[in-house]
Short mmCIF file of C-alpha atoms in Angstrom, two decimals:
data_model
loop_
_atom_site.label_atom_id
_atom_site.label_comp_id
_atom_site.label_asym_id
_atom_site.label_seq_id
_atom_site.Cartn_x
_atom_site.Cartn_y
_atom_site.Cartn_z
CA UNK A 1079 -16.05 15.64 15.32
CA UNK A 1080 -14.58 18.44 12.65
CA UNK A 1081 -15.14 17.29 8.91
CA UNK A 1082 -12.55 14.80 7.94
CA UNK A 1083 -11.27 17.63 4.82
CA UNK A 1084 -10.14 20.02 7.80
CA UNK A 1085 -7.17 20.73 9.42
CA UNK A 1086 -7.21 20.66 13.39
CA UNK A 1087 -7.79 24.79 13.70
CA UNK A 1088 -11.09 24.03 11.16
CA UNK A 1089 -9.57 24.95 7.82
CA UNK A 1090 -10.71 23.28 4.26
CA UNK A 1091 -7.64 21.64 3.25
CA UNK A 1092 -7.44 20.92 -0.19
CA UNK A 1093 -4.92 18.17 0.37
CA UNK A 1094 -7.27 16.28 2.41
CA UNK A 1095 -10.66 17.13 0.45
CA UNK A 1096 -8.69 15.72 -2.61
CA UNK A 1097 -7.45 12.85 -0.54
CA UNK A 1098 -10.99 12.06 1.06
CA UNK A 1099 -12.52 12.09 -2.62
CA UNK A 1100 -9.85 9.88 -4.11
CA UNK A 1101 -10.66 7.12 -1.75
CA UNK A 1102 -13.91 6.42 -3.19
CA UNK A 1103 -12.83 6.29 -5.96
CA UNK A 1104 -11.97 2.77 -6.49
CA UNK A 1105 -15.47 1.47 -4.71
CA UNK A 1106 -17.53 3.83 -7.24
CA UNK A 1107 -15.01 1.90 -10.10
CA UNK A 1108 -16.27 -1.41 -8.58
CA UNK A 1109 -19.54 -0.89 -8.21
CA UNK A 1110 -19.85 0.80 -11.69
CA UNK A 1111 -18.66 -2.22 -13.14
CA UNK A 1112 -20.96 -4.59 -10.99
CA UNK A 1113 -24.08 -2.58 -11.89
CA UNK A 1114 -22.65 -2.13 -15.64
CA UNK A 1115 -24.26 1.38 -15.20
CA UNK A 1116 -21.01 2.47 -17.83
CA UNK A 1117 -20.60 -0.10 -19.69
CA UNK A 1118 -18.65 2.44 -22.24
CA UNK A 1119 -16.32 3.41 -19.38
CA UNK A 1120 -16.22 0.41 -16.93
CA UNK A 1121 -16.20 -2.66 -18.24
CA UNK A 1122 -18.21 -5.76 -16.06
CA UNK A 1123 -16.46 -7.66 -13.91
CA UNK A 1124 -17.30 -11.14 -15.74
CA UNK A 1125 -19.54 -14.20 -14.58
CA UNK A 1126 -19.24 -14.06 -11.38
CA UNK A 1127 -19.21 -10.37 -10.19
CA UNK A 1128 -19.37 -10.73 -6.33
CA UNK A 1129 -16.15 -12.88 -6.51
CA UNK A 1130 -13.97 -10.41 -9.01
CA UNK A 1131 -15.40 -7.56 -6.61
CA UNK A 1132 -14.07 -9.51 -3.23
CA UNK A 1133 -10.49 -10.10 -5.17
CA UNK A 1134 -10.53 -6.49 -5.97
CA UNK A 1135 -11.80 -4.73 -2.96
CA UNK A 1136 -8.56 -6.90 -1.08
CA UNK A 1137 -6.09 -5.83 -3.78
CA UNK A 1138 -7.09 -2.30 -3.26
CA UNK A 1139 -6.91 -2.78 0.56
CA UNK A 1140 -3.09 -3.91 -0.03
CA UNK A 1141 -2.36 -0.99 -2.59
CA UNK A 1142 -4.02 1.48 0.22
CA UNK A 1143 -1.69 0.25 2.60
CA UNK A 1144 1.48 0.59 0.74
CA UNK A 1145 0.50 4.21 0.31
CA UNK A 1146 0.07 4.78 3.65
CA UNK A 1147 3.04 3.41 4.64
CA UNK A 1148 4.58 5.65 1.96
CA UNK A 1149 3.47 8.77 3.23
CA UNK A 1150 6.40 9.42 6.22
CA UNK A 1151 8.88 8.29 3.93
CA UNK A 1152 8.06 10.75 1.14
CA UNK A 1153 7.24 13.49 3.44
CA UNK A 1154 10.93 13.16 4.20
CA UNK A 1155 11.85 12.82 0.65
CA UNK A 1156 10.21 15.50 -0.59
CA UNK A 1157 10.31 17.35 2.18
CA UNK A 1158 6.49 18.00 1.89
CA UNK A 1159 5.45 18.01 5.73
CA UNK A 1160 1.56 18.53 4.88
CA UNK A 1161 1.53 15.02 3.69
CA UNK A 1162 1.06 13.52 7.25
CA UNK A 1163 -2.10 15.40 7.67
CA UNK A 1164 -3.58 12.78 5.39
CA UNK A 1165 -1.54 9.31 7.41
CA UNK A 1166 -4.59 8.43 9.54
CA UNK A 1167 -7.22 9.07 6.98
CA UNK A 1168 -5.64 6.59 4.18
CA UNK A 1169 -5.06 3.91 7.24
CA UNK A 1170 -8.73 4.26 8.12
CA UNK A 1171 -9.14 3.63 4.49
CA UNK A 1172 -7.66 0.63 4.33
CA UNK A 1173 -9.39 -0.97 6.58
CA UNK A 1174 -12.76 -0.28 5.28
CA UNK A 1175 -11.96 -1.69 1.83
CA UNK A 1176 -10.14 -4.59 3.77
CA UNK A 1177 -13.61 -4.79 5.94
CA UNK A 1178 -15.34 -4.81 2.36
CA UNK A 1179 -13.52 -7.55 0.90
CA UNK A 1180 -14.39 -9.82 4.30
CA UNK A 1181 -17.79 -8.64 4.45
CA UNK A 1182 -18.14 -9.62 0.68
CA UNK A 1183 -16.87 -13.04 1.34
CA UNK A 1184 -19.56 -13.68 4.23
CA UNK A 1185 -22.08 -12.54 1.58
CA UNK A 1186 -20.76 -14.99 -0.79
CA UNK A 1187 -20.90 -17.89 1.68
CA UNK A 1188 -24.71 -16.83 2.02
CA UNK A 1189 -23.96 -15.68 5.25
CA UNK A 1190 -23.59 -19.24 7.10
CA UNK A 1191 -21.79 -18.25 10.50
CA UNK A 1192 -20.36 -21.79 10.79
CA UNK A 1193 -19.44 -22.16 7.20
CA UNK A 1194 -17.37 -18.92 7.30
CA UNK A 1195 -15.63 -19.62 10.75
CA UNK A 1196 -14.75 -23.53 9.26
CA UNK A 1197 -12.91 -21.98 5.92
CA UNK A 1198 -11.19 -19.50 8.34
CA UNK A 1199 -10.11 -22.07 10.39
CA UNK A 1200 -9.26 -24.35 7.73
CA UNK A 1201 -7.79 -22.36 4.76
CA UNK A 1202 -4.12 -21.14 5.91
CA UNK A 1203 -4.50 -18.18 3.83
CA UNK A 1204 -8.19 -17.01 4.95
CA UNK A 1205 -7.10 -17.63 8.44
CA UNK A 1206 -3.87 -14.87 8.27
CA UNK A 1207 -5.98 -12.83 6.51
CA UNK A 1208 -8.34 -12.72 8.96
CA UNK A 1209 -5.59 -12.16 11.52
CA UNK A 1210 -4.15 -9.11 9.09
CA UNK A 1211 -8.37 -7.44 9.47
CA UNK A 1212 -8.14 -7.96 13.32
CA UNK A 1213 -4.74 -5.94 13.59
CA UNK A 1214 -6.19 -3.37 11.19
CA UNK A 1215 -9.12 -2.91 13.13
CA UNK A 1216 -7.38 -2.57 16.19
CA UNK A 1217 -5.53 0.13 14.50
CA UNK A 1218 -8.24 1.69 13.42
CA UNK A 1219 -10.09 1.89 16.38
CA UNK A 1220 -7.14 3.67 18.15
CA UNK A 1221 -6.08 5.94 15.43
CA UNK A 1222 -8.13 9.05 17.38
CA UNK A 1223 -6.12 11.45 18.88
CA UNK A 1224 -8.55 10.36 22.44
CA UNK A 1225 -7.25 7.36 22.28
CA UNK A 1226 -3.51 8.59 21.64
CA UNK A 1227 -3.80 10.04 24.94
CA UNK A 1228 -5.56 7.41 26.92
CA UNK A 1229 -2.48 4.97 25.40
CA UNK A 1230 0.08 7.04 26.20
CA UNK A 1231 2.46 7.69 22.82
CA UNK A 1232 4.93 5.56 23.65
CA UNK A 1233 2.43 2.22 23.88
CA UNK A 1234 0.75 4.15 20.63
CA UNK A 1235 3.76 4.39 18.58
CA UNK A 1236 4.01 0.53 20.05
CA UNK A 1237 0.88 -0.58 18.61
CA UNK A 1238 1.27 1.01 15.32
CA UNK A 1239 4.21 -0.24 14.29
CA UNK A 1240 2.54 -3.59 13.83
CA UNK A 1241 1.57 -2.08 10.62
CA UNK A 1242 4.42 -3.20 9.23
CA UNK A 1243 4.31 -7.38 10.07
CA UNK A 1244 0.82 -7.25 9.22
CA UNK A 1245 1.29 -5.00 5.54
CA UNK A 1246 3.71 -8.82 5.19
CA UNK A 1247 0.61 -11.38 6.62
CA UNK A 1248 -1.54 -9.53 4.15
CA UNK A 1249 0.97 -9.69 1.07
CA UNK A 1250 1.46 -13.67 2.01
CA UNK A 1251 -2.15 -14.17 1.74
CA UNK A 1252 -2.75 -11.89 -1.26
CA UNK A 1253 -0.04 -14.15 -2.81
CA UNK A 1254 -1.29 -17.78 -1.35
CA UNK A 1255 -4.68 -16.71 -2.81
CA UNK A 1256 -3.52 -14.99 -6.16
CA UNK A 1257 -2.28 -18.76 -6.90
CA UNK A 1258 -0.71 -18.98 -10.28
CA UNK A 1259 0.30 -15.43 -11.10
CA UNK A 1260 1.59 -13.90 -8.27
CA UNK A 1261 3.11 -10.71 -10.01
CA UNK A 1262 1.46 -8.02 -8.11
CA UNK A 1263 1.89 -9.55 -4.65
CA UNK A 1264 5.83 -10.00 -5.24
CA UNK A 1265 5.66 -6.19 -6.76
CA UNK A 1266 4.21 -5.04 -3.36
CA UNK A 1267 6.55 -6.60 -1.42
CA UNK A 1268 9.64 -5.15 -3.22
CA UNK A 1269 8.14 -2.08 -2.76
CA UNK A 1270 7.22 -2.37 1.07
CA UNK A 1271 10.89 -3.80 1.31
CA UNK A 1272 11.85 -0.12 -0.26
CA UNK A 1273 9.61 1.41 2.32
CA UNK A 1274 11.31 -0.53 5.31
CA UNK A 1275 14.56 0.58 4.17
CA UNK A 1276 13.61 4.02 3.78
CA UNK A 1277 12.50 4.18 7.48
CA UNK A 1278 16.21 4.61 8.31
CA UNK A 1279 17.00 7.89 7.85
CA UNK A 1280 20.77 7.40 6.17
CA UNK A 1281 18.88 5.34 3.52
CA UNK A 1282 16.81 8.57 2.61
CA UNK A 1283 19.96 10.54 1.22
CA UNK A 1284 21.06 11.40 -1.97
CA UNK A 1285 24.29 8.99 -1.84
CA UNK A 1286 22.04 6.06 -0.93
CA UNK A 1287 18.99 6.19 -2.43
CA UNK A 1288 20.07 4.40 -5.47
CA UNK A 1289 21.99 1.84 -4.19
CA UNK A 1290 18.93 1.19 -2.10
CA UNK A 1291 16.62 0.48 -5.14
CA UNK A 1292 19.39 -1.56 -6.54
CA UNK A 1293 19.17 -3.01 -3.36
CA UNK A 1294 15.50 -4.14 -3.24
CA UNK A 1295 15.00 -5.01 -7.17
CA UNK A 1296 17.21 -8.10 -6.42
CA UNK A 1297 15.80 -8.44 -3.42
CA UNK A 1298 12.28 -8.71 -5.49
CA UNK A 1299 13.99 -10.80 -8.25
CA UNK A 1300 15.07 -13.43 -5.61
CA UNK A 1301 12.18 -13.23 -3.58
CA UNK A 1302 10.19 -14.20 -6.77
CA UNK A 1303 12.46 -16.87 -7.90
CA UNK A 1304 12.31 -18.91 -4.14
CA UNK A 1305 8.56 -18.07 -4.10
CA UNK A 1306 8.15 -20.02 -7.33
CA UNK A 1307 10.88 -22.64 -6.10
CA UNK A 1308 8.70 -23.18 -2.92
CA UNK A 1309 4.92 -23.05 -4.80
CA UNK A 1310 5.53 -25.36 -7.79
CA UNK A 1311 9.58 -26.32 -8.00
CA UNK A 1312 10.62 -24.26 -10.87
CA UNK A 1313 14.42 -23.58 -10.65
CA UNK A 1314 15.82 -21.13 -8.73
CA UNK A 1315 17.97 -19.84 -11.83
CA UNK A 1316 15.46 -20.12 -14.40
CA UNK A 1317 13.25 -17.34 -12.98
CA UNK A 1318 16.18 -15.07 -11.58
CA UNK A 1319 17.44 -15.45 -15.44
CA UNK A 1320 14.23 -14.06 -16.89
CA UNK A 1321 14.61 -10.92 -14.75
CA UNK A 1322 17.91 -10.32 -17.05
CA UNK A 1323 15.53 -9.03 -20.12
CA UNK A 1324 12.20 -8.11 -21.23
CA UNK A 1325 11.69 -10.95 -23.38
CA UNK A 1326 9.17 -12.57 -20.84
CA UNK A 1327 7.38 -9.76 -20.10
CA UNK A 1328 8.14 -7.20 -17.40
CA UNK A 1329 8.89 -9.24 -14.50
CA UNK A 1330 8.48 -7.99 -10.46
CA UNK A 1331 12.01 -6.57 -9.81
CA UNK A 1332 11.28 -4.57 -13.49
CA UNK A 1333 8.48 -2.86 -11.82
CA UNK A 1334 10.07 -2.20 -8.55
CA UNK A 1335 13.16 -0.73 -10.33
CA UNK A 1336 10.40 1.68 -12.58
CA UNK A 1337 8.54 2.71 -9.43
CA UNK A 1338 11.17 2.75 -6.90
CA UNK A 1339 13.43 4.33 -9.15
CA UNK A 1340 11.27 6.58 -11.02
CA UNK A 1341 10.55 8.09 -6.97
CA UNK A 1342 14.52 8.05 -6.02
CA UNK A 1343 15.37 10.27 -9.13
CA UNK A 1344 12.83 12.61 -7.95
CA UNK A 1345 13.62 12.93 -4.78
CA UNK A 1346 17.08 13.20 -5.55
CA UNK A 1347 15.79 16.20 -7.55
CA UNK A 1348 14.09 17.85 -5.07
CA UNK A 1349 16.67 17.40 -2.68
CA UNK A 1350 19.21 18.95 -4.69
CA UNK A 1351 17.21 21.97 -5.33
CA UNK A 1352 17.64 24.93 -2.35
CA UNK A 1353 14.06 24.67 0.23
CA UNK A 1354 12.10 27.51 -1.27
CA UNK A 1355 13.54 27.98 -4.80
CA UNK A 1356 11.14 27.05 -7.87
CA UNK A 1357 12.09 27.42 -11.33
CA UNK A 1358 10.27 30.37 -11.85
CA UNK A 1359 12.73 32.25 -8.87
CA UNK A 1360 15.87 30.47 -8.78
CA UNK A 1361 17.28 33.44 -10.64
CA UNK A 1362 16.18 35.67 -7.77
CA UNK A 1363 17.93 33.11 -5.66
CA UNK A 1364 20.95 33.13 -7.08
CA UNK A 1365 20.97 36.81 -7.22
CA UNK A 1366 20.51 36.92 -3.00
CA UNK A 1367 23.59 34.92 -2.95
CA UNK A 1368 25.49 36.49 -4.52
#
């Protein structure tokens, strides 16, 4: 099996080595702040360690899989084709940290078998968690190029679309467990919202790009207002109203309009700018044409 930093003819990509390095990254943050080996450059993670370290092993499961389902769309964008050589290794990424934040659980139930299965079975959001892990590992397992061909690529491309629904089971039960501040959950899912709409290519051009994060920050705003409708009957106006200023904080749908937007007005950017030309030649570019 060639080195996971190479391309498929053997060459060191940088792309990848960087990529490969960057997701350890947030495990060595964890576990620097478990062992307080830093404590001048990671803080602790509080009284109970082994239960910040299973929140934030899941939260960096979810962020993982936003970025991997990022990577097509801004490949497209950007028109940066390299990009996809890194697709498979960020999925397999995600779910090892989502395996770590399960495995982390069992450790903090002592390991009882039956205790787990029970708050599985019992606990709506453990239980479509655990249903998002089995559809990641069965994604995982056939992310190989063998077992492209043993699937066939039309009952591959099947398979790994469920991505998508399950990205949405895990945001439900990030939020469902995040209980009173669900800010980063609803964030997530006006950005995966952007990333659905960006799947159609029409969406990815320069006259709709906009409108599309216009699109999606309302979308956020009124997903967050029936969210907290549904969880503890605050009114529906009352939290689409604090989304009108910064007063409160910067709300979901401000985030989503930073991020989302922040990416559109580079792309557009790019786009506009000839395949080829930099700054440093685009007077040698305009000189060919004319």
């Amino acid at each position: 099996m060639a080195a996971p930093w190479r391309t498929r003819s053997g060459q060191m990509s940088a792309l990848k080595l960087g990529v490969f390095i960057a997701l350890f990254l947030p495990a060595l943050w964890l576990g620097m702040r478990w062992g307080g080996v830093a404590p001048g450059i990671a803080p602790n993670l509080g009284p109970r360690p082994l239960m910040e370290t299973i929140h934030r092993s899941g939260d960096w499961a979810v962020r993982l899989w936003l970025i991997s389902l990022a990577i097509m769309p801004f490949r497209h964008l950007f028109r940066v084709a390299p990009l996809v050589q890194v697709r498979r290794m960020v999925g397999v990424a995600v779910f090892a940290y989502a395996a770590l934040h399960v495995a982390l659980y069992c450790l903090d139930l002592s390991g009882d078998v039956g205790k787990i299965v029970s708050e599985i079975l019992l606990r709506f959001y453990l239980t479509i968690g655990f249903v998002a892990l089995l559809g990641l590992a069965a994604l995982a397992a056939t992310s190989t190029d063998a077992m492209l061909r043993r699937l066939g690529g039309r009952a591959w491309r099947g398979l790994h679309r469920l991505t998508y629904p399950l990205a949405i089971v895990a945001l439900v039960h990030f939020g469902l467990q995040s209980k009173l501040d669900v800010s980063e959950p609803i964030v997530m899912t006006g950005l995966l919202l952007w990333l659905l709409l960006l799947r159609w290519p029409k969406a990815r051009t320069a006259w709709a790009l906009i409108p599309g994060v216009i699109a999606v920050t309302l979308a956020t705003a009124g997903l967050e207002a029936l969210w907290y409708a549904v969880r503890s009957g605050a009114p529906l106006l009352a939290v689409v109203s604090a989304n009108v200023s910064t007063d409160l904080g910067l709300r979901p749908a401000h985030w989503v309009a930073i991020l989302a937007g922040s990416v559109a007005l580079a792309a557009l950017l790019r786009q506009a700018r000839p395949v080829g030309v930099t700054p440093g030649n685009s007077r040698t570019a305009k000189a060919a044409q004319s």
